[in-house]
Amino acid sequence: MASTLATHAEGELCPAFQILFYPVITMKKEYTHTSSQQNLLGANPTQETIDTYCNELQVTATTPPAFIMLSGDDDVVPAQNSFNYYLSLLKHKVPAEMHVYPSGGHGWGYLDSFKFKKQWIFELEEWLRNLE
């Protein structure tokens, strides 16, 4: 949802930045999170709808800066969601930072048990301080 807002909103509705935890970015069959796709687009979306909500395809030079976090061992949302989005942001010269933690799976968010919690908090705080 956050990347959809960042790539589809215009004017005053567009956020100043985006912070994405293990995001679902694409609706392409090979990389999407199937449940998310069905929840967002319905059971039988048209190809046009799928393309519209492949947010890596919707990035422009006006897309807000992004901070992306994921785990390399996430078996719920394929890492390609984040990788392809990050590459699209760079292609359009949108400031972006991506952190891939070696373990943690999916859904670690604010869990104190997440091995890299202090690290991601520090990295995010630094990124926010340096936003232009």
Tab-separated table of N, CA and C in Angstrom:
chain	number	residue	atom	x	y	z
A	1	MET	N	0.829	-1.196	0.000
A	1	MET	CA	0.000	0.000	0.000
A	1	MET	C	0.872	1.258	0.000
A	2	ALA	N	1.961	1.247	0.751
A	2	ALA	CA	2.807	2.442	0.836
A	2	ALA	C	3.442	2.767	-0.509
A	3	SER	N	3.929	1.754	-1.221
A	3	SER	CA	4.533	2.034	-2.530
A	3	SER	C	3.466	2.442	-3.543
A	4	THR	N	2.247	1.965	-3.382
A	4	THR	CA	1.159	2.375	-4.266
A	4	THR	C	0.851	3.856	-4.064
A	5	LEU	N	0.770	4.278	-2.831
A	5	LEU	CA	0.552	5.697	-2.551
A	5	LEU	C	1.704	6.523	-3.112
A	6	ALA	N	2.935	6.054	-2.903
A	6	ALA	CA	4.108	6.801	-3.364
A	6	ALA	C	4.179	6.920	-4.885
A	7	THR	N	3.660	5.943	-5.599
A	7	THR	CA	3.766	5.963	-7.060
A	7	THR	C	2.495	6.416	-7.773
A	8	HIS	N	1.378	6.488	-7.063
A	8	HIS	CA	0.120	6.853	-7.714
A	8	HIS	C	-0.456	8.196	-7.256
A	9	ALA	N	-0.121	8.636	-6.056
A	9	ALA	CA	-0.680	9.888	-5.541
A	9	ALA	C	-0.029	11.085	-6.237
A	10	GLU	N	-0.777	12.153	-6.315
A	10	GLU	CA	-0.279	13.364	-6.955
A	10	GLU	C	-0.530	14.559	-6.062
A	11	GLY	N	0.264	15.587	-6.258
A	11	GLY	CA	0.075	16.846	-5.557
A	11	GLY	C	0.210	16.704	-4.055
A	12	GLU	N	-0.725	17.313	-3.358
A	12	GLU	CA	-0.682	17.327	-1.889
A	12	GLU	C	-0.858	15.945	-1.275
A	13	LEU	N	-1.410	15.014	-2.018
A	13	LEU	CA	-1.629	13.664	-1.497
A	13	LEU	C	-0.360	12.813	-1.524
A	14	CYS	N	0.632	13.237	-2.278
A	14	CYS	CA	1.866	12.457	-2.411
A	14	CYS	C	2.702	12.600	-1.139
A	15	PRO	N	3.151	11.477	-0.578
A	15	PRO	CA	3.966	11.560	0.636
A	15	PRO	C	5.346	12.162	0.349
A	16	ALA	N	5.991	12.672	1.390
A	16	ALA	CA	7.322	13.263	1.253
A	16	ALA	C	8.399	12.191	1.132
A	17	PHE	N	8.125	11.008	1.655
A	17	PHE	CA	9.075	9.893	1.596
A	17	PHE	C	8.313	8.604	1.820
A	18	GLN	N	9.013	7.476	1.612
A	18	GLN	CA	8.397	6.165	1.838
A	18	GLN	C	9.366	5.273	2.604
A	19	ILE	N	8.834	4.573	3.586
A	19	ILE	CA	9.591	3.599	4.369
A	19	ILE	C	8.903	2.260	4.166
A	20	LEU	N	9.618	1.321	3.579
A	20	LEU	CA	9.022	0.059	3.167
A	20	LEU	C	9.709	-1.114	3.858
A	21	PHE	N	8.947	-1.860	4.640
A	21	PHE	CA	9.428	-3.083	5.274
A	21	PHE	C	8.990	-4.254	4.402
A	22	TYR	N	9.940	-5.066	3.922
A	22	TYR	CA	9.658	-6.279	3.131
A	22	TYR	C	8.408	-6.097	2.256
A	23	PRO	N	8.440	-5.095	1.367
A	23	PRO	CA	7.218	-4.686	0.657
A	23	PRO	C	6.781	-5.600	-0.479
A	24	VAL	N	5.480	-5.627	-0.673
A	24	VAL	CA	4.893	-6.185	-1.890
A	24	VAL	C	4.824	-5.012	-2.862
A	25	ILE	N	5.586	-5.096	-3.936
A	25	ILE	CA	5.686	-4.005	-4.903
A	25	ILE	C	4.997	-4.355	-6.206
A	26	THR	N	5.213	-5.560	-6.662
A	26	THR	CA	4.740	-5.941	-7.985
A	26	THR	C	3.485	-6.798	-7.905
A	27	MET	N	2.750	-6.789	-8.978
A	27	MET	CA	1.602	-7.678	-9.121
A	27	MET	C	1.872	-8.728	-10.194
A	28	LYS	N	3.108	-8.714	-10.749
A	28	LYS	CA	3.489	-9.718	-11.736
A	28	LYS	C	3.475	-11.094	-11.089
A	29	LYS	N	2.901	-12.027	-11.789
A	29	LYS	CA	2.679	-13.371	-11.259
A	29	LYS	C	3.939	-14.010	-10.673
A	30	GLU	N	5.080	-13.840	-11.327
A	30	GLU	CA	6.288	-14.537	-10.886
A	30	GLU	C	6.876	-14.017	-9.572
A	31	TYR	N	6.531	-12.778	-9.169
A	31	TYR	CA	7.120	-12.220	-7.949
A	31	TYR	C	6.114	-11.714	-6.928
A	32	THR	N	4.852	-11.677	-7.266
A	32	THR	CA	3.894	-11.081	-6.340
A	32	THR	C	3.644	-11.989	-5.135
A	33	HIS	N	3.106	-11.409	-4.122
A	33	HIS	CA	2.581	-12.154	-2.981
A	33	HIS	C	1.112	-12.373	-3.331
A	34	THR	N	0.757	-13.599	-3.649
A	34	THR	CA	-0.549	-13.918	-4.224
A	34	THR	C	-1.712	-13.412	-3.379
A	35	SER	N	-1.651	-13.594	-2.072
A	35	SER	CA	-2.753	-13.125	-1.215
A	35	SER	C	-2.910	-11.616	-1.294
A	36	SER	N	-1.784	-10.899	-1.310
A	36	SER	CA	-1.851	-9.437	-1.415
A	36	SER	C	-2.457	-9.028	-2.744
A	37	GLN	N	-2.041	-9.693	-3.810
A	37	GLN	CA	-2.591	-9.364	-5.117
A	37	GLN	C	-4.105	-9.565	-5.131
A	38	GLN	N	-4.566	-10.689	-4.601
A	38	GLN	CA	-6.009	-10.959	-4.589
A	38	GLN	C	-6.749	-9.978	-3.690
A	39	ASN	N	-6.180	-9.637	-2.546
A	39	ASN	CA	-6.824	-8.675	-1.644
A	39	ASN	C	-6.922	-7.290	-2.265
A	40	LEU	N	-5.903	-6.902	-3.017
A	40	LEU	CA	-5.877	-5.560	-3.597
A	40	LEU	C	-6.599	-5.461	-4.935
A	41	LEU	N	-6.475	-6.504	-5.761
A	41	LEU	CA	-6.984	-6.409	-7.132
A	41	LEU	C	-8.155	-7.331	-7.440
A	42	GLY	N	-8.492	-8.210	-6.503
A	42	GLY	CA	-9.572	-9.154	-6.748
A	42	GLY	C	-9.040	-10.463	-7.312
A	43	ALA	N	-9.927	-11.406	-7.500
A	43	ALA	CA	-9.541	-12.758	-7.910
A	43	ALA	C	-9.086	-12.849	-9.360
A	44	ASN	N	-9.643	-12.032	-10.231
A	44	ASN	CA	-9.323	-12.123	-11.662
A	44	ASN	C	-9.045	-10.744	-12.264
A	45	PRO	N	-7.952	-10.090	-11.856
A	45	PRO	CA	-7.684	-8.754	-12.396
A	45	PRO	C	-7.293	-8.825	-13.877
A	46	THR	N	-7.596	-7.778	-14.595
A	46	THR	CA	-7.184	-7.696	-15.998
A	46	THR	C	-5.682	-7.426	-16.054
A	47	GLN	N	-5.083	-7.676	-17.190
A	47	GLN	CA	-3.654	-7.387	-17.363
A	47	GLN	C	-3.389	-5.897	-17.199
A	48	GLU	N	-4.306	-5.073	-17.648
A	48	GLU	CA	-4.159	-3.615	-17.492
A	48	GLU	C	-4.117	-3.229	-16.011
A	49	THR	N	-4.982	-3.823	-15.207
A	49	THR	CA	-4.978	-3.547	-13.763
A	49	THR	C	-3.685	-4.035	-13.128
A	50	ILE	N	-3.253	-5.223	-13.491
A	50	ILE	CA	-1.994	-5.757	-12.965
A	50	ILE	C	-0.851	-4.803	-13.288
A	51	ASP	N	-0.753	-4.365	-14.530
A	51	ASP	CA	0.315	-3.452	-14.940
A	51	ASP	C	0.240	-2.126	-14.187
A	52	THR	N	-0.968	-1.635	-13.979
A	52	THR	CA	-1.150	-0.370	-13.265
A	52	THR	C	-0.623	-0.453	-11.838
A	53	TYR	N	-0.772	-1.608	-11.212
A	53	TYR	CA	-0.353	-1.756	-9.817
A	53	TYR	C	0.968	-2.495	-9.650
A	54	CYS	N	1.715	-2.629	-10.727
A	54	CYS	CA	3.117	-3.044	-10.636
A	54	CYS	C	3.885	-1.755	-10.367
A	55	ASN	N	4.075	-1.452	-9.107
A	55	ASN	CA	4.593	-0.135	-8.738
A	55	ASN	C	6.011	0.129	-9.219
A	56	GLU	N	6.780	-0.921	-9.486
A	56	GLU	CA	8.108	-0.714	-10.056
A	56	GLU	C	8.017	-0.114	-11.462
A	57	LEU	N	6.865	-0.284	-12.117
A	57	LEU	CA	6.647	0.288	-13.445
A	57	LEU	C	6.080	1.701	-13.387
A	58	GLN	N	5.677	2.143	-12.203
A	58	GLN	CA	5.030	3.446	-12.047
A	58	GLN	C	5.954	4.525	-11.492
A	59	VAL	N	7.203	4.172	-11.223
A	59	VAL	CA	8.162	5.138	-10.670
A	59	VAL	C	8.457	6.216	-11.709
A	60	THR	N	8.504	7.468	-11.237
A	60	THR	CA	8.898	8.609	-12.069
A	60	THR	C	9.919	9.423	-11.275
A	61	ALA	N	10.429	10.445	-11.890
A	61	ALA	CA	11.393	11.317	-11.217
A	61	ALA	C	10.778	12.031	-10.012
A	62	THR	N	9.453	12.079	-9.936
A	62	THR	CA	8.791	12.756	-8.808
A	62	THR	C	8.368	11.794	-7.692
A	63	THR	N	8.670	10.511	-7.845
A	63	THR	CA	8.382	9.548	-6.776
A	63	THR	C	9.205	9.934	-5.553
A	64	PRO	N	8.619	9.889	-4.358
A	64	PRO	CA	9.362	10.308	-3.167
A	64	PRO	C	10.505	9.346	-2.821
A	65	PRO	N	11.537	9.858	-2.127
A	65	PRO	CA	12.660	9.027	-1.692
A	65	PRO	C	12.182	7.812	-0.895
A	66	ALA	N	12.965	6.734	-0.981
A	66	ALA	CA	12.549	5.471	-0.354
A	66	ALA	C	13.652	4.872	0.510
A	67	PHE	N	13.219	4.307	1.614
A	67	PHE	CA	14.060	3.503	2.495
A	67	PHE	C	13.411	2.128	2.526
A	68	ILE	N	14.152	1.122	2.067
A	68	ILE	CA	13.597	-0.221	1.909
A	68	ILE	C	14.373	-1.193	2.791
A	69	MET	N	13.643	-2.048	3.535
A	69	MET	CA	14.256	-3.067	4.391
A	69	MET	C	13.627	-4.419	4.113
A	70	LEU	N	14.453	-5.446	4.100
A	70	LEU	CA	13.967	-6.809	3.924
A	70	LEU	C	14.999	-7.787	4.439
A	71	SER	N	14.613	-9.027	4.549
A	71	SER	CA	15.521	-10.100	4.922
A	71	SER	C	15.765	-10.990	3.718
A	72	GLY	N	17.001	-11.419	3.572
A	72	GLY	CA	17.350	-12.285	2.467
A	72	GLY	C	16.665	-13.632	2.519
A	73	ASP	N	16.212	-14.028	3.711
A	73	ASP	CA	15.561	-15.334	3.851
A	73	ASP	C	14.041	-15.231	3.961
A	74	ASP	N	13.473	-14.121	3.484
A	74	ASP	CA	12.015	-13.943	3.504
A	74	ASP	C	11.396	-14.936	2.525
A	75	ASP	N	10.603	-15.853	3.036
A	75	ASP	CA	9.959	-16.848	2.166
A	75	ASP	C	8.484	-16.529	1.921
A	76	VAL	N	8.071	-15.306	2.274
A	76	VAL	CA	6.683	-14.882	2.064
A	76	VAL	C	6.589	-13.922	0.874
A	77	VAL	N	7.392	-12.876	0.900
A	77	VAL	CA	7.416	-11.895	-0.188
A	77	VAL	C	8.779	-11.986	-0.867
A	78	PRO	N	8.815	-12.383	-2.134
A	78	PRO	CA	10.091	-12.513	-2.832
A	78	PRO	C	10.912	-11.217	-2.820
A	79	ALA	N	12.202	-11.354	-2.601
A	79	ALA	CA	13.106	-10.206	-2.546
A	79	ALA	C	13.102	-9.404	-3.840
A	80	GLN	N	12.755	-10.035	-4.950
A	80	GLN	CA	12.720	-9.328	-6.231
A	80	GLN	C	11.777	-8.129	-6.201
A	81	ASN	N	10.756	-8.165	-5.344
A	81	ASN	CA	9.881	-7.001	-5.187
A	81	ASN	C	10.712	-5.781	-4.833
A	82	SER	N	11.527	-5.904	-3.819
A	82	SER	CA	12.357	-4.784	-3.370
A	82	SER	C	13.461	-4.463	-4.363
A	83	PHE	N	14.137	-5.491	-4.881
A	83	PHE	CA	15.254	-5.267	-5.801
A	83	PHE	C	14.801	-4.513	-7.049
A	84	ASN	N	13.721	-4.972	-7.662
A	84	ASN	CA	13.251	-4.338	-8.893
A	84	ASN	C	12.770	-2.907	-8.646
A	85	TYR	N	12.132	-2.690	-7.510
A	85	TYR	CA	11.674	-1.342	-7.171
A	85	TYR	C	12.869	-0.423	-6.953
A	86	TYR	N	13.849	-0.901	-6.217
A	86	TYR	CA	15.059	-0.126	-5.951
A	86	TYR	C	15.740	0.259	-7.270
A	87	LEU	N	15.880	-0.698	-8.174
A	87	LEU	CA	16.511	-0.408	-9.465
A	87	LEU	C	15.708	0.618	-10.270
A	88	SER	N	14.400	0.541	-10.196
A	88	SER	CA	13.555	1.509	-10.884
A	88	SER	C	13.711	2.901	-10.273
A	89	LEU	N	13.789	2.963	-8.959
A	89	LEU	CA	14.018	4.253	-8.293
A	89	LEU	C	15.347	4.852	-8.757
A	90	LEU	N	16.398	4.044	-8.768
A	90	LEU	CA	17.708	4.539	-9.209
A	90	LEU	C	17.672	5.000	-10.663
A	91	LYS	N	17.004	4.231	-11.505
A	91	LYS	CA	16.888	4.576	-12.925
A	91	LYS	C	16.270	5.959	-13.109
A	92	HIS	N	15.326	6.299	-12.240
A	92	HIS	CA	14.640	7.589	-12.329
A	92	HIS	C	15.268	8.653	-11.422
A	93	LYS	N	16.444	8.322	-10.886
A	93	LYS	CA	17.211	9.245	-10.040
A	93	LYS	C	16.462	9.676	-8.775
A	94	VAL	N	15.680	8.748	-8.251
A	94	VAL	CA	14.976	8.971	-6.984
A	94	VAL	C	15.897	8.490	-5.870
A	95	PRO	N	16.173	9.318	-4.868
A	95	PRO	CA	17.019	8.872	-3.761
A	95	PRO	C	16.411	7.639	-3.093
A	96	ALA	N	17.235	6.611	-2.942
A	96	ALA	CA	16.750	5.358	-2.355
A	96	ALA	C	17.880	4.671	-1.613
A	97	GLU	N	17.498	3.998	-0.557
A	97	GLU	CA	18.443	3.214	0.231
A	97	GLU	C	17.763	1.886	0.536
A	98	MET	N	18.522	0.800	0.372
A	98	MET	CA	17.955	-0.518	0.626
A	98	MET	C	18.886	-1.294	1.548
A	99	HIS	N	18.281	-1.958	2.556
A	99	HIS	CA	19.032	-2.774	3.508
A	99	HIS	C	18.476	-4.192	3.476
A	100	VAL	N	19.363	-5.131	3.201
A	100	VAL	CA	18.985	-6.539	3.173
A	100	VAL	C	19.688	-7.224	4.338
A	101	TYR	N	18.912	-7.651	5.313
A	101	TYR	CA	19.463	-8.346	6.473
A	101	TYR	C	19.505	-9.837	6.162
A	102	PRO	N	20.552	-10.517	6.594
A	102	PRO	CA	20.731	-11.911	6.182
A	102	PRO	C	19.684	-12.883	6.711
A	103	SER	N	19.049	-12.545	7.813
A	103	SER	CA	18.051	-13.440	8.389
A	103	SER	C	16.952	-12.624	9.051
A	104	GLY	N	15.866	-13.298	9.347
A	104	GLY	CA	14.745	-12.632	9.997
A	104	GLY	C	13.416	-13.013	9.382
A	105	GLY	N	13.472	-13.545	8.153
A	105	GLY	CA	12.239	-13.951	7.509
A	105	GLY	C	11.353	-12.766	7.174
A	106	HIS	N	10.064	-12.939	7.380
A	106	HIS	CA	9.074	-11.911	7.059
A	106	HIS	C	8.311	-11.546	8.329
A	107	GLY	N	7.979	-10.287	8.449
A	107	GLY	CA	7.110	-9.853	9.541
A	107	GLY	C	7.827	-9.463	10.814
A	108	TRP	N	9.116	-9.195	10.747
A	108	TRP	CA	9.859	-8.873	11.971
A	108	TRP	C	9.584	-7.471	12.484
A	109	GLY	N	9.253	-6.528	11.625
A	109	GLY	CA	8.871	-5.180	12.023
A	109	GLY	C	9.541	-4.656	13.276
A	110	TYR	N	8.768	-4.518	14.312
A	110	TYR	CA	9.270	-3.963	15.565
A	110	TYR	C	9.582	-5.032	16.609
A	111	LEU	N	9.657	-6.278	16.208
A	111	LEU	CA	9.925	-7.345	17.171
A	111	LEU	C	11.273	-7.148	17.855
A	112	ASP	N	11.265	-7.161	19.166
A	112	ASP	CA	12.521	-7.053	19.910
A	112	ASP	C	13.439	-8.235	19.635
A	113	SER	N	12.872	-9.362	19.249
A	113	SER	CA	13.666	-10.554	18.987
A	113	SER	C	14.395	-10.502	17.644
A	114	PHE	N	14.080	-9.524	16.799
A	114	PHE	CA	14.759	-9.429	15.509
A	114	PHE	C	16.216	-9.048	15.742
A	115	LYS	N	17.105	-9.885	15.303
A	115	LYS	CA	18.545	-9.745	15.552
A	115	LYS	C	19.098	-8.392	15.107
A	116	PHE	N	18.518	-7.794	14.095
A	116	PHE	CA	19.051	-6.559	13.520
A	116	PHE	C	18.191	-5.329	13.853
A	117	LYS	N	17.390	-5.428	14.911
A	117	LYS	CA	16.480	-4.325	15.253
A	117	LYS	C	17.225	-3.022	15.520
A	118	LYS	N	18.232	-3.050	16.369
A	118	LYS	CA	18.971	-1.815	16.673
A	118	LYS	C	19.627	-1.252	15.419
A	119	GLN	N	20.111	-2.139	14.583
A	119	GLN	CA	20.773	-1.716	13.350
A	119	GLN	C	19.805	-1.005	12.418
A	120	TRP	N	18.599	-1.601	12.188
A	120	TRP	CA	17.681	-0.945	11.255
A	120	TRP	C	17.151	0.362	11.816
A	121	ILE	N	16.961	0.426	13.121
A	121	ILE	CA	16.490	1.680	13.719
A	121	ILE	C	17.534	2.779	13.522
A	122	PHE	N	18.801	2.444	13.771
A	122	PHE	CA	19.881	3.412	13.570
A	122	PHE	C	19.947	3.852	12.111
A	123	GLU	N	19.897	2.889	11.186
A	123	GLU	CA	19.994	3.212	9.763
A	123	GLU	C	18.829	4.077	9.296
A	124	LEU	N	17.637	3.774	9.774
A	124	LEU	CA	16.469	4.570	9.401
A	124	LEU	C	16.564	5.980	9.985
A	125	GLU	N	16.974	6.096	11.241
A	125	GLU	CA	17.119	7.423	11.847
A	125	GLU	C	18.121	8.274	11.069
A	126	GLU	N	19.236	7.676	10.678
A	126	GLU	CA	20.243	8.400	9.890
A	126	GLU	C	19.670	8.839	8.545
A	127	TRP	N	18.959	7.961	7.910
A	127	TRP	CA	18.360	8.276	6.618
A	127	TRP	C	17.377	9.440	6.753
A	128	LEU	N	16.538	9.376	7.771
A	128	LEU	CA	15.562	10.455	7.990
A	128	LEU	C	16.248	11.786	8.283
A	129	ARG	N	17.341	11.749	9.060
A	129	ARG	CA	18.078	12.972	9.354
A	129	ARG	C	18.665	13.608	8.091
A	130	ASN	N	19.017	12.768	7.142
A	130	ASN	CA	19.708	13.258	5.947
A	130	ASN	C	18.786	13.475	4.746
A	131	LEU	N	17.487	13.310	4.924
A	131	LEU	CA	16.543	13.567	3.834
A	131	LEU	C	16.639	15.031	3.409
A	132	GLU	N	16.598	15.236	2.146
A	132	GLU	CA	16.642	16.634	1.640
A	132	GLU	C	15.297	17.063	1.151
